[in-house]
């Protein structure tokens, strides 16, 4: 698991940075909802506008999807892990770097545009009552991830080189983290940083929205064959074709439809009130311990007498099966596995997010079939159930922060979509 984010408090030894700002003291981080202060007339000009970015990578064997964003003056490319499970975008930063990990590009050289401590963006990174300003001229941050990774740094503003889908340039000045002290987690990805796409004020989409540049909508389409696309704004989909469900009011930090019932092969498992979160920062899907054990019991019954046996010598994932001969694709085995669904009820309407075999199985490099649903309790997720990349492949998944809706629809993620409006 890579990207379910939780705050923590750490004391940091003072350090002089390249730009003359000092390091963070003990702070926490997390999200706050967008205030929504925009110009309605300017925002109306952005209806149907979008930014479209190609994605690279896959669930297996690479283990993540990433996007290239050009940042700074002069603009330089950076490979970022797209993460709907967190808000803050950050780059490994030469300020100088106390502890950084291997990255594909030279470390980001920060601008001298520091975000002050009392800025609302800075306040949103810290829990209520724990936002201190030992240095009022800078915003210190610290984020820790569920896999044990972390980033420590300061908030700066710099230019992001983007384009609307009609080709018009979009070069907003946005806040990002200059991360000068990183620790790798168990699921370390060799990238330049994180693209935070969560619900809070510091997320890229919230900042674009606050500047009246785009609707506060983000979506992605992850191809099962690798690659796909990421988009900001509402100009690339037909809303009438999307299956929508409401975001949970009880879980404002996450993209969560709230509580769900687990369905196996079209029949209820009896497990209800499961907390479900969509997280593009997680390569695989995670069930809590009860749901995971229920799933294993159901699968074992289905596979009894079938030409499979547990491949104990394959450590690709916790559970793999081998057949009489190596498998080449999930198509070779899909008839033996049943669909799984999360059933949601939103404002009286029922929706289901279905996981066909292609959405929870992989074929390892040993030719075995492996279960891409893991036990979240083993990685500290407790009762959370995470819908990760493997289960969002080959469908467009949309997070509409203005209407507080999550939507999905089957899609060809290998082909970049055309904008539904012609605009200037």
C-alpha positions as a LaTeX table, in Angstrom:
\begin{tabular}{lrrr}
\hline
Residue & $x$ (\AA) & $y$ (\AA) & $z$ (\AA) \\
\hline
Unk1 & 0.00 & 0.00 & 0.00 \\
Unk2 & 1.42 & 3.32 & $-0.92$ \\
Unk3 & $-0.78$ & 6.26 & $-0.35$ \\
Unk4 & $-3.33$ & 6.23 & 2.46 \\
Unk5 & $-2.08$ & 9.28 & 4.32 \\
Unk6 & $-2.10$ & 9.92 & 8.03 \\
Unk7 & $-0.53$ & 12.77 & 10.01 \\
Unk8 & 2.03 & 12.52 & 12.75 \\
Unk9 & 4.08 & 14.82 & 14.97 \\
Unk10 & 7.87 & 14.89 & 14.71 \\
Unk11 & 10.52 & 17.19 & 16.09 \\
Unk12 & 12.97 & 18.40 & 13.48 \\
Unk13 & 16.44 & 19.80 & 14.08 \\
Unk14 & 16.85 & 23.32 & 12.69 \\
Unk15 & 18.58 & 23.47 & 9.32 \\
Unk16 & 19.52 & 26.39 & 7.08 \\
Unk17 & 18.24 & 25.98 & 3.55 \\
Unk18 & 19.54 & 27.33 & 0.28 \\
Unk19 & 17.01 & 30.14 & 0.29 \\
Unk20 & 17.57 & 31.09 & 3.88 \\
Unk21 & 14.47 & 29.50 & 5.38 \\
Unk22 & 14.71 & 27.23 & 8.41 \\
Unk23 & 13.37 & 23.75 & 8.78 \\
Unk24 & 10.09 & 22.57 & 10.21 \\
Unk25 & 9.28 & 22.17 & 13.84 \\
Unk26 & 6.78 & 19.64 & 15.14 \\
Unk27 & 3.71 & 19.94 & 12.96 \\
Unk28 & 0.96 & 17.73 & 11.67 \\
Unk29 & $-0.69$ & 17.83 & 8.28 \\
Unk30 & $-3.98$ & 17.06 & 6.68 \\
Unk31 & $-6.77$ & 18.31 & 4.53 \\
Unk32 & $-9.44$ & 20.98 & 4.79 \\
Unk33 & $-12.36$ & 21.49 & 2.49 \\
Unk34 & $-12.15$ & 24.17 & $-0.18$ \\
Unk35 & $-13.69$ & 27.50 & 0.79 \\
Unk36 & $-15.20$ & 28.05 & $-2.65$ \\
Unk37 & $-14.35$ & 31.73 & $-2.97$ \\
Unk38 & $-14.48$ & 32.25 & $-6.73$ \\
Unk39 & $-15.79$ & 34.71 & $-9.24$ \\
Unk40 & $-18.95$ & 33.20 & $-10.68$ \\
Unk41 & $-18.65$ & 35.11 & $-13.94$ \\
Unk42 & $-15.05$ & 33.97 & $-14.45$ \\
Unk43 & $-15.92$ & 30.42 & $-13.45$ \\
Unk44 & $-18.71$ & 30.25 & $-16.01$ \\
Unk45 & $-16.06$ & 30.76 & $-18.69$ \\
Unk46 & $-14.37$ & 27.62 & $-17.44$ \\
Unk47 & $-17.41$ & 25.33 & $-17.74$ \\
Unk48 & $-16.38$ & 22.51 & $-20.04$ \\
Unk49 & $-12.70$ & 23.40 & $-19.78$ \\
Unk50 & $-10.17$ & 20.71 & $-19.02$ \\
Unk51 & $-6.49$ & 19.92 & $-18.76$ \\
Unk52 & $-5.58$ & 16.50 & $-20.13$ \\
Unk53 & $-2.35$ & 14.65 & $-19.29$ \\
Unk54 & $-1.14$ & 11.22 & $-20.45$ \\
Unk55 & $-0.20$ & 8.62 & $-17.86$ \\
Unk56 & 2.57 & 6.06 & $-17.83$ \\
Unk57 & 3.12 & 2.84 & $-15.91$ \\
Unk58 & 0.95 & $-0.09$ & $-14.88$ \\
Unk59 & $-0.13$ & $-2.12$ & $-11.87$ \\
Unk60 & 2.21 & $-5.01$ & $-12.68$ \\
Unk61 & 5.12 & $-5.31$ & $-13.08$ \\
Unk62 & 5.94 & $-1.58$ & $-12.69$ \\
Unk63 & 3.64 & $-1.11$ & $-9.71$ \\
Unk64 & 2.42 & 2.45 & $-10.20$ \\
Unk65 & 1.08 & 5.03 & $-12.67$ \\
Unk66 & 2.79 & 8.39 & $-13.05$ \\
Unk67 & 2.29 & 11.69 & $-14.85$ \\
Unk68 & 4.83 & 14.21 & $-16.18$ \\
Unk69 & 4.34 & 17.80 & $-14.98$ \\
Unk70 & 6.56 & 20.73 & $-15.97$ \\
Unk71 & 7.25 & 23.05 & $-13.03$ \\
Unk72 & 9.42 & 26.09 & $-12.38$ \\
Unk73 & 11.05 & 28.96 & $-14.24$ \\
Unk74 & 12.58 & 27.75 & $-16.44$ \\
Unk75 & 10.14 & 24.88 & $-16.70$ \\
Unk76 & 11.53 & 21.41 & $-16.04$ \\
Unk77 & 9.80 & 18.00 & $-16.24$ \\
Unk78 & 9.10 & 15.89 & $-13.18$ \\
Unk79 & 7.59 & 12.41 & $-12.88$ \\
Unk80 & 4.88 & 12.41 & $-10.20$ \\
Unk81 & 2.89 & 9.62 & $-8.58$ \\
Unk82 & $-0.79$ & 10.60 & $-8.93$ \\
Unk83 & $-2.49$ & 10.27 & $-5.57$ \\
Unk84 & $-6.15$ & 10.88 & $-4.80$ \\
Unk85 & $-5.41$ & 9.76 & $-1.23$ \\
Unk86 & $-3.51$ & 12.93 & $-0.28$ \\
Unk87 & $-3.64$ & 16.67 & $-0.93$ \\
Unk88 & $-0.11$ & 18.02 & $-1.02$ \\
Unk89 & 1.97 & 17.98 & $-4.19$ \\
Unk90 & 5.68 & 17.88 & $-3.38$ \\
Unk91 & 8.99 & 17.40 & $-5.14$ \\
Unk92 & 12.31 & 16.20 & $-3.82$ \\
Unk93 & 14.08 & 19.48 & $-3.34$ \\
Unk94 & 17.67 & 20.67 & $-3.49$ \\
Unk95 & 17.42 & 23.17 & $-0.67$ \\
Unk96 & 19.83 & 21.48 & 0.05 \\
Unk97 & 18.48 & 17.97 & 0.46 \\
Unk98 & 19.15 & 16.38 & 3.85 \\
Unk99 & 17.88 & 12.98 & 2.81 \\
Unk100 & 16.50 & 12.23 & $-0.63$ \\
Unk101 & 16.03 & 9.02 & $-2.57$ \\
Unk102 & 16.94 & 8.12 & $-6.13$ \\
Unk103 & 14.87 & 10.04 & $-8.68$ \\
Unk104 & 14.71 & 10.18 & $-12.49$ \\
Unk105 & 15.47 & 13.92 & $-12.67$ \\
Unk106 & 17.72 & 16.38 & $-10.83$ \\
Unk107 & 16.13 & 17.58 & $-7.59$ \\
Unk108 & 13.84 & 20.61 & $-7.81$ \\
Unk109 & 15.53 & 23.95 & $-7.15$ \\
Unk110 & 12.93 & 25.97 & $-5.21$ \\
Unk111 & 11.68 & 29.42 & $-6.04$ \\
Unk112 & 12.07 & 32.19 & $-3.47$ \\
Unk113 & 8.29 & 32.56 & $-3.25$ \\
Unk114 & 7.67 & 31.13 & 0.22 \\
Unk115 & 4.16 & 30.48 & 1.47 \\
Unk116 & 3.84 & 32.28 & 4.84 \\
Unk117 & 2.82 & 30.38 & 7.92 \\
Unk118 & $-0.55$ & 32.14 & 8.31 \\
Unk119 & $-1.61$ & 31.42 & 4.74 \\
Unk120 & $-4.86$ & 29.36 & 4.64 \\
Unk121 & $-3.06$ & 26.74 & 2.54 \\
Unk122 & $-0.53$ & 26.28 & 5.31 \\
Unk123 & $-3.21$ & 26.13 & 7.97 \\
Unk124 & $-4.99$ & 23.38 & 6.02 \\
Unk125 & $-1.95$ & 21.12 & 6.35 \\
Unk126 & $-2.22$ & 21.02 & 10.13 \\
Unk127 & $-4.98$ & 19.74 & 12.42 \\
Unk128 & $-7.09$ & 22.39 & 14.19 \\
Unk129 & $-5.30$ & 23.81 & 17.22 \\
Unk130 & $-1.91$ & 22.43 & 16.20 \\
Unk131 & $-0.84$ & 25.02 & 13.65 \\
Unk132 & 2.09 & 26.92 & 15.18 \\
Unk133 & 4.17 & 29.62 & 13.55 \\
Unk134 & 7.66 & 29.66 & 15.00 \\
Unk135 & 8.75 & 31.23 & 11.75 \\
Unk136 & 5.92 & 33.40 & 10.34 \\
Unk137 & 7.65 & 33.83 & 6.98 \\
Unk138 & 7.46 & 30.18 & 5.93 \\
Unk139 & 5.14 & 27.19 & 6.02 \\
Unk140 & 6.67 & 23.98 & 7.32 \\
Unk141 & 5.01 & 20.68 & 6.48 \\
Unk142 & 5.41 & 17.03 & 7.29 \\
Unk143 & 3.51 & 14.14 & 5.71 \\
Unk144 & 3.72 & 10.48 & 6.55 \\
Unk145 & 2.28 & 7.64 & 4.50 \\
Unk146 & 0.84 & 4.32 & 5.58 \\
Unk147 & 3.73 & 2.37 & 4.04 \\
Unk148 & 6.18 & 4.15 & 6.36 \\
Unk149 & 7.37 & 6.73 & 3.83 \\
Unk150 & 7.42 & 10.43 & 4.65 \\
Unk151 & 8.35 & 13.88 & 3.38 \\
Unk152 & 9.47 & 16.92 & 5.37 \\
Unk153 & 9.87 & 20.37 & 3.86 \\
Unk154 & 8.49 & 23.86 & 3.29 \\
Unk155 & 5.71 & 25.19 & 1.08 \\
Unk156 & 6.65 & 27.35 & $-1.90$ \\
Unk157 & 4.82 & 28.69 & $-4.95$ \\
Unk158 & 5.99 & 28.12 & $-8.50$ \\
Unk159 & 4.69 & 28.04 & $-12.06$ \\
Unk160 & 3.04 & 24.89 & $-13.42$ \\
Unk161 & 3.18 & 24.68 & $-17.22$ \\
Unk162 & $-0.17$ & 23.25 & $-18.32$ \\
Unk163 & $-2.45$ & 23.56 & $-21.33$ \\
Unk164 & $-6.18$ & 23.56 & $-21.83$ \\
Unk165 & $-7.40$ & 20.88 & $-24.22$ \\
Unk166 & $-7.85$ & 23.54 & $-26.92$ \\
Unk167 & $-4.11$ & 24.25 & $-26.74$ \\
Unk168 & $-4.36$ & 27.54 & $-24.83$ \\
Unk169 & $-1.55$ & 27.81 & $-22.26$ \\
Unk170 & $-2.35$ & 27.67 & $-18.57$ \\
Unk171 & 0.55 & 28.71 & $-16.34$ \\
Unk172 & $-0.79$ & 29.15 & $-12.82$ \\
Unk173 & 1.38 & 29.80 & $-9.81$ \\
Unk174 & 0.55 & 27.03 & $-7.36$ \\
Unk175 & 1.75 & 25.94 & $-3.94$ \\
Unk176 & 3.83 & 22.79 & $-3.65$ \\
Unk177 & 6.10 & 21.19 & $-1.12$ \\
Unk178 & 9.87 & 21.55 & $-1.33$ \\
Unk179 & 10.73 & 18.23 & 0.29 \\
Unk180 & 14.26 & 18.23 & 1.66 \\
Unk181 & 13.99 & 15.15 & 3.91 \\
Unk182 & 12.37 & 11.98 & 2.57 \\
Unk183 & 12.12 & 8.45 & 3.90 \\
Unk184 & 11.25 & 5.61 & 1.55 \\
Unk185 & 8.33 & 3.38 & 2.43 \\
Unk186 & 7.92 & $-0.30$ & 1.74 \\
Unk187 & 6.30 & 0.51 & $-1.61$ \\
Unk188 & 8.85 & 3.09 & $-2.73$ \\
Unk189 & 8.42 & 4.35 & $-6.29$ \\
Unk190 & 11.50 & 5.88 & $-7.97$ \\
Unk191 & 9.80 & 9.15 & $-8.93$ \\
Unk192 & 10.42 & 12.86 & $-8.39$ \\
Unk193 & 7.50 & 13.37 & $-6.03$ \\
Unk194 & 3.76 & 13.15 & $-5.43$ \\
Unk195 & 0.86 & 14.84 & $-7.26$ \\
Unk196 & $-1.74$ & 15.42 & $-4.54$ \\
Unk197 & $-5.29$ & 15.15 & $-5.95$ \\
Unk198 & $-7.30$ & 14.91 & $-2.73$ \\
Unk199 & $-10.23$ & 16.95 & $-1.42$ \\
Unk200 & $-8.27$ & 19.54 & 0.59 \\
Unk201 & $-7.23$ & 23.14 & $-0.13$ \\
Unk202 & $-3.66$ & 22.33 & $-1.12$ \\
Unk203 & $-4.61$ & 19.80 & $-3.82$ \\
Unk204 & $-3.85$ & 20.90 & $-7.39$ \\
Unk205 & $-7.50$ & 20.87 & $-8.45$ \\
Unk206 & $-8.60$ & 22.91 & $-5.43$ \\
Unk207 & $-5.94$ & 25.53 & $-6.16$ \\
Unk208 & $-6.90$ & 25.73 & $-9.86$ \\
Unk209 & $-10.52$ & 26.11 & $-8.80$ \\
Unk210 & $-9.71$ & 28.85 & $-6.25$ \\
Unk211 & $-8.04$ & 30.83 & $-9.07$ \\
Unk212 & $-11.17$ & 30.43 & $-11.26$ \\
Unk213 & $-9.24$ & 28.45 & $-13.85$ \\
Unk214 & $-11.12$ & 25.13 & $-13.82$ \\
Unk215 & $-14.02$ & 23.37 & $-12.18$ \\
Unk216 & $-12.99$ & 21.45 & $-9.08$ \\
Unk217 & $-13.15$ & 18.08 & $-10.82$ \\
Unk218 & $-10.40$ & 15.49 & $-11.28$ \\
Unk219 & $-10.57$ & 12.17 & $-13.05$ \\
Unk220 & $-8.40$ & 9.38 & $-14.34$ \\
Unk221 & $-8.55$ & 6.45 & $-16.72$ \\
Unk222 & $-5.98$ & 3.73 & $-15.98$ \\
Unk223 & $-5.40$ & 1.29 & $-18.80$ \\
Unk224 & $-5.01$ & $-2.38$ & $-17.95$ \\
Unk225 & $-2.46$ & $-2.50$ & $-20.77$ \\
Unk226 & $-0.46$ & 0.34 & $-19.22$ \\
Unk227 & $-0.72$ & 4.10 & $-19.45$ \\
Unk228 & $-3.98$ & 6.03 & $-19.58$ \\
Unk229 & $-4.84$ & 9.64 & $-18.87$ \\
Unk230 & $-5.49$ & 12.14 & $-16.07$ \\
Unk231 & $-7.68$ & 15.22 & $-16.37$ \\
Unk232 & $-8.70$ & 18.31 & $-14.42$ \\
Unk233 & $-12.04$ & 20.02 & $-15.13$ \\
Unk234 & $-15.37$ & 18.82 & $-16.46$ \\
Unk235 & $-14.95$ & 18.98 & $-20.24$ \\
Unk236 & $-14.08$ & 15.39 & $-21.13$ \\
Unk237 & $-17.07$ & 13.27 & $-20.16$ \\
Unk238 & $-20.80$ & 13.00 & $-20.66$ \\
Unk239 & $-22.25$ & 13.27 & $-17.16$ \\
Unk240 & $-25.43$ & 11.44 & $-18.19$ \\
Unk241 & $-23.44$ & 8.27 & $-18.90$ \\
Unk242 & $-21.63$ & 8.20 & $-15.57$ \\
Unk243 & $-22.76$ & 6.12 & $-12.60$ \\
Unk244 & $-22.70$ & 8.62 & $-9.73$ \\
Unk245 & $-22.75$ & 8.20 & $-5.97$ \\
Unk246 & $-22.38$ & 10.82 & $-3.25$ \\
Unk247 & $-19.18$ & 11.47 & $-1.34$ \\
Unk248 & $-19.45$ & 10.65 & 2.33 \\
Unk249 & $-19.98$ & 13.55 & 4.72 \\
Unk250 & $-18.60$ & 11.41 & 7.54 \\
Unk251 & $-15.24$ & 10.95 & 5.79 \\
Unk252 & $-14.40$ & 14.42 & 4.42 \\
Unk253 & $-10.66$ & 13.67 & 4.10 \\
Unk254 & $-11.12$ & 10.87 & 1.57 \\
Unk255 & $-12.83$ & 10.16 & $-1.72$ \\
Unk256 & $-15.29$ & 7.81 & $-0.10$ \\
Unk257 & $-18.87$ & 6.87 & $-1.00$ \\
Unk258 & $-19.25$ & 5.88 & 2.63 \\
Unk259 & $-20.56$ & 2.49 & 3.64 \\
Unk260 & $-21.00$ & $-0.47$ & 1.33 \\
Unk261 & $-22.20$ & $-4.05$ & 1.25 \\
Unk262 & $-19.86$ & $-6.72$ & $-0.13$ \\
Unk263 & $-21.36$ & $-8.83$ & $-2.91$ \\
Unk264 & $-19.74$ & $-12.02$ & $-4.29$ \\
Unk265 & $-20.97$ & $-13.58$ & $-7.54$ \\
Unk266 & $-24.14$ & $-11.50$ & $-7.38$ \\
Unk267 & $-25.04$ & $-12.68$ & $-3.88$ \\
Unk268 & $-24.68$ & $-10.79$ & $-0.64$ \\
Unk269 & $-21.95$ & $-11.94$ & 1.71 \\
Unk270 & $-23.79$ & $-10.50$ & 4.69 \\
Unk271 & $-20.99$ & $-8.00$ & 5.24 \\
Unk272 & $-22.37$ & $-4.47$ & 5.40 \\
Unk273 & $-21.25$ & $-1.06$ & 6.59 \\
Unk274 & $-17.82$ & $-1.47$ & 5.02 \\
Unk275 & $-15.95$ & 1.85 & 4.78 \\
Unk276 & $-14.72$ & 2.20 & 1.18 \\
Unk277 & $-12.15$ & 4.71 & $-0.14$ \\
Unk278 & $-10.97$ & 5.29 & $-3.72$ \\
Unk279 & $-7.19$ & 5.78 & $-3.74$ \\
Unk280 & $-5.14$ & 6.07 & $-6.94$ \\
Unk281 & $-1.98$ & 6.04 & $-4.83$ \\
Unk282 & $-2.53$ & 2.37 & $-3.98$ \\
Unk283 & $-1.55$ & $-0.13$ & $-6.68$ \\
Unk284 & $-3.70$ & $-2.89$ & $-5.23$ \\
Unk285 & $-7.07$ & $-3.15$ & $-3.51$ \\
Unk286 & $-7.33$ & $-3.77$ & 0.23 \\
Unk287 & $-10.14$ & $-5.34$ & 2.27 \\
Unk288 & $-10.34$ & $-5.24$ & 6.04 \\
Unk289 & $-9.55$ & $-8.53$ & 7.77 \\
Unk290 & $-13.16$ & $-9.71$ & 8.02 \\
Unk291 & $-13.98$ & $-8.96$ & 4.38 \\
Unk292 & $-10.67$ & $-10.43$ & 3.25 \\
Unk293 & $-11.23$ & $-13.71$ & 5.07 \\
Unk294 & $-14.80$ & $-13.87$ & 3.74 \\
Unk295 & $-13.45$ & $-13.39$ & 0.21 \\
Unk296 & $-10.85$ & $-16.14$ & 0.64 \\
Unk297 & $-13.48$ & $-18.56$ & 1.97 \\
Unk298 & $-15.76$ & $-17.82$ & $-0.99$ \\
Unk299 & $-12.94$ & $-18.21$ & $-3.51$ \\
Unk300 & $-11.72$ & $-21.47$ & $-2.00$ \\
Unk301 & $-15.21$ & $-22.92$ & $-2.38$ \\
Unk302 & $-15.37$ & $-21.79$ & $-6.00$ \\
Unk303 & $-11.92$ & $-23.16$ & $-6.84$ \\
Unk304 & $-12.43$ & $-26.53$ & $-5.14$ \\
Unk305 & $-11.95$ & $-29.25$ & $-7.74$ \\
Unk306 & $-10.61$ & $-26.75$ & $-10.30$ \\
Unk307 & $-7.12$ & $-27.12$ & $-11.87$ \\
Unk308 & $-5.39$ & $-24.78$ & $-9.41$ \\
Unk309 & $-3.11$ & $-25.18$ & $-6.44$ \\
Unk310 & $-1.49$ & $-22.54$ & $-4.25$ \\
Unk311 & 1.89 & $-21.45$ & $-5.62$ \\
Unk312 & 3.83 & $-21.15$ & $-2.38$ \\
Unk313 & 7.05 & $-20.47$ & $-4.29$ \\
Unk314 & 5.63 & $-17.32$ & $-5.95$ \\
Unk315 & 6.08 & $-14.25$ & $-3.73$ \\
Unk316 & 4.69 & $-11.74$ & $-6.25$ \\
Unk317 & 1.64 & $-11.24$ & $-4.01$ \\
Unk318 & 0.52 & $-12.96$ & $-0.80$ \\
Unk319 & $-1.71$ & $-15.45$ & $-2.65$ \\
Unk320 & $-0.97$ & $-16.97$ & $-6.07$ \\
Unk321 & $-2.24$ & $-20.11$ & $-7.77$ \\
Unk322 & $-0.53$ & $-22.24$ & $-10.43$ \\
Unk323 & $-2.23$ & $-24.27$ & $-13.12$ \\
Unk324 & $-1.23$ & $-27.30$ & $-15.15$ \\
Unk325 & 0.78 & $-24.94$ & $-17.35$ \\
Unk326 & 1.74 & $-21.26$ & $-17.08$ \\
Unk327 & $-1.01$ & $-18.73$ & $-17.75$ \\
Unk328 & $-0.45$ & $-15.96$ & $-20.27$ \\
Unk329 & $-3.28$ & $-13.58$ & $-19.34$ \\
Unk330 & $-6.24$ & $-13.22$ & $-17.01$ \\
Unk331 & $-8.42$ & $-14.31$ & $-19.94$ \\
Unk332 & $-7.03$ & $-17.81$ & $-19.44$ \\
Unk333 & $-8.54$ & $-18.06$ & $-15.95$ \\
Unk334 & $-11.40$ & $-15.57$ & $-15.74$ \\
Unk335 & $-14.08$ & $-18.27$ & $-16.17$ \\
Unk336 & $-13.00$ & $-19.81$ & $-12.85$ \\
Unk337 & $-13.33$ & $-16.57$ & $-10.85$ \\
Unk338 & $-16.47$ & $-14.65$ & $-9.93$ \\
Unk339 & $-17.20$ & $-10.94$ & $-9.92$ \\
Unk340 & $-17.06$ & $-8.99$ & $-6.68$ \\
Unk341 & $-19.00$ & $-5.79$ & $-6.00$ \\
Unk342 & $-19.36$ & $-3.01$ & $-3.49$ \\
Unk343 & $-23.01$ & $-1.97$ & $-3.25$ \\
Unk344 & $-23.66$ & 1.64 & $-2.17$ \\
Unk345 & $-26.86$ & 3.45 & $-1.26$ \\
Unk346 & $-26.86$ & 7.18 & $-1.92$ \\
Unk347 & $-29.95$ & 9.34 & $-1.33$ \\
Unk348 & $-32.10$ & 6.27 & $-1.67$ \\
Unk349 & $-30.51$ & 5.21 & $-4.96$ \\
Unk350 & $-28.44$ & 2.02 & $-5.14$ \\
Unk351 & $-25.24$ & 1.72 & $-7.17$ \\
Unk352 & $-22.62$ & $-0.99$ & $-7.50$ \\
Unk353 & $-18.92$ & $-0.78$ & $-8.20$ \\
Unk354 & $-18.15$ & $-4.13$ & $-9.81$ \\
Unk355 & $-14.82$ & $-5.90$ & $-9.83$ \\
Unk356 & $-14.68$ & $-8.49$ & $-12.61$ \\
Unk357 & $-11.70$ & $-10.89$ & $-12.49$ \\
Unk358 & $-9.61$ & $-8.47$ & $-14.56$ \\
Unk359 & $-10.05$ & $-5.92$ & $-11.76$ \\
Unk360 & $-8.50$ & $-8.03$ & $-9.03$ \\
Unk361 & $-6.19$ & $-10.61$ & $-10.66$ \\
Unk362 & $-2.73$ & $-10.39$ & $-12.24$ \\
Unk363 & $-0.55$ & $-12.95$ & $-14.00$ \\
Unk364 & 2.91 & $-13.05$ & $-12.42$ \\
Unk365 & 6.14 & $-13.38$ & $-14.33$ \\
Unk366 & 6.09 & $-17.04$ & $-13.28$ \\
Unk367 & 2.85 & $-17.61$ & $-15.17$ \\
Unk368 & 0.73 & $-17.93$ & $-12.03$ \\
Unk369 & $-2.51$ & $-16.08$ & $-11.27$ \\
Unk370 & $-2.29$ & $-13.86$ & $-8.17$ \\
Unk371 & $-4.95$ & $-12.17$ & $-6.08$ \\
Unk372 & $-4.62$ & $-8.37$ & $-6.24$ \\
Unk373 & $-6.84$ & $-7.88$ & $-3.20$ \\
Unk374 & $-4.77$ & $-7.78$ & $-0.01$ \\
Unk375 & $-5.47$ & $-7.80$ & 3.71 \\
Unk376 & $-5.48$ & $-4.14$ & 4.75 \\
Unk377 & $-5.17$ & $-5.03$ & 8.41 \\
Unk378 & $-1.65$ & $-6.29$ & 7.68 \\
Unk379 & $-0.56$ & $-2.79$ & 6.65 \\
Unk380 & $-2.36$ & $-0.80$ & 9.35 \\
Unk381 & $-5.50$ & 0.19 & 7.46 \\
Unk382 & $-7.74$ & $-1.22$ & 10.20 \\
Unk383 & $-11.36$ & $-1.08$ & 8.96 \\
Unk384 & $-10.73$ & 0.84 & 5.74 \\
Unk385 & $-11.37$ & $-0.91$ & 2.42 \\
Unk386 & $-9.31$ & 0.62 & $-0.38$ \\
Unk387 & $-10.23$ & 0.52 & $-4.06$ \\
Unk388 & $-6.79$ & 0.72 & $-5.66$ \\
Unk389 & $-5.49$ & 1.06 & $-9.20$ \\
Unk390 & $-6.02$ & $-2.59$ & $-10.13$ \\
Unk391 & $-9.76$ & $-2.24$ & $-9.55$ \\
Unk392 & $-10.11$ & 1.11 & $-11.34$ \\
Unk393 & $-8.50$ & $-0.02$ & $-14.60$ \\
Unk394 & $-10.30$ & 0.44 & $-17.93$ \\
Unk395 & $-12.91$ & 2.81 & $-16.59$ \\
Unk396 & $-13.09$ & 6.54 & $-16.16$ \\
Unk397 & $-13.27$ & 7.45 & $-12.48$ \\
Unk398 & $-14.32$ & 11.02 & $-11.69$ \\
Unk399 & $-14.22$ & 12.99 & $-8.44$ \\
Unk400 & $-16.52$ & 16.05 & $-8.61$ \\
Unk401 & $-15.64$ & 18.12 & $-5.56$ \\
Unk402 & $-18.21$ & 20.80 & $-6.32$ \\
Unk403 & $-21.17$ & 18.44 & $-6.51$ \\
Unk404 & $-19.60$ & 16.08 & $-3.95$ \\
Unk405 & $-19.98$ & 13.08 & $-6.26$ \\
Unk406 & $-17.82$ & 10.12 & $-7.30$ \\
Unk407 & $-18.57$ & 8.58 & $-10.68$ \\
Unk408 & $-17.34$ & 5.81 & $-12.96$ \\
Unk409 & $-17.99$ & 4.43 & $-16.41$ \\
Unk410 & $-16.25$ & 1.77 & $-18.58$ \\
Unk411 & $-13.86$ & 3.45 & $-21.00$ \\
Unk412 & $-11.08$ & 2.89 & $-23.50$ \\
Unk413 & $-8.20$ & 4.28 & $-21.48$ \\
Unk414 & $-5.75$ & 3.70 & $-24.33$ \\
Unk415 & $-7.25$ & 6.56 & $-26.31$ \\
Unk416 & $-7.16$ & 10.19 & $-25.17$ \\
Unk417 & $-10.71$ & 11.61 & $-25.10$ \\
Unk418 & $-11.88$ & 14.56 & $-27.14$ \\
Unk419 & $-13.31$ & 17.61 & $-25.33$ \\
Unk420 & $-17.10$ & 17.70 & $-25.41$ \\
Unk421 & $-17.13$ & 21.50 & $-25.92$ \\
Unk422 & $-15.36$ & 23.81 & $-28.33$ \\
Unk423 & $-14.25$ & 26.77 & $-26.25$ \\
Unk424 & $-11.76$ & 29.57 & $-26.24$ \\
\hline
\end{tabular}
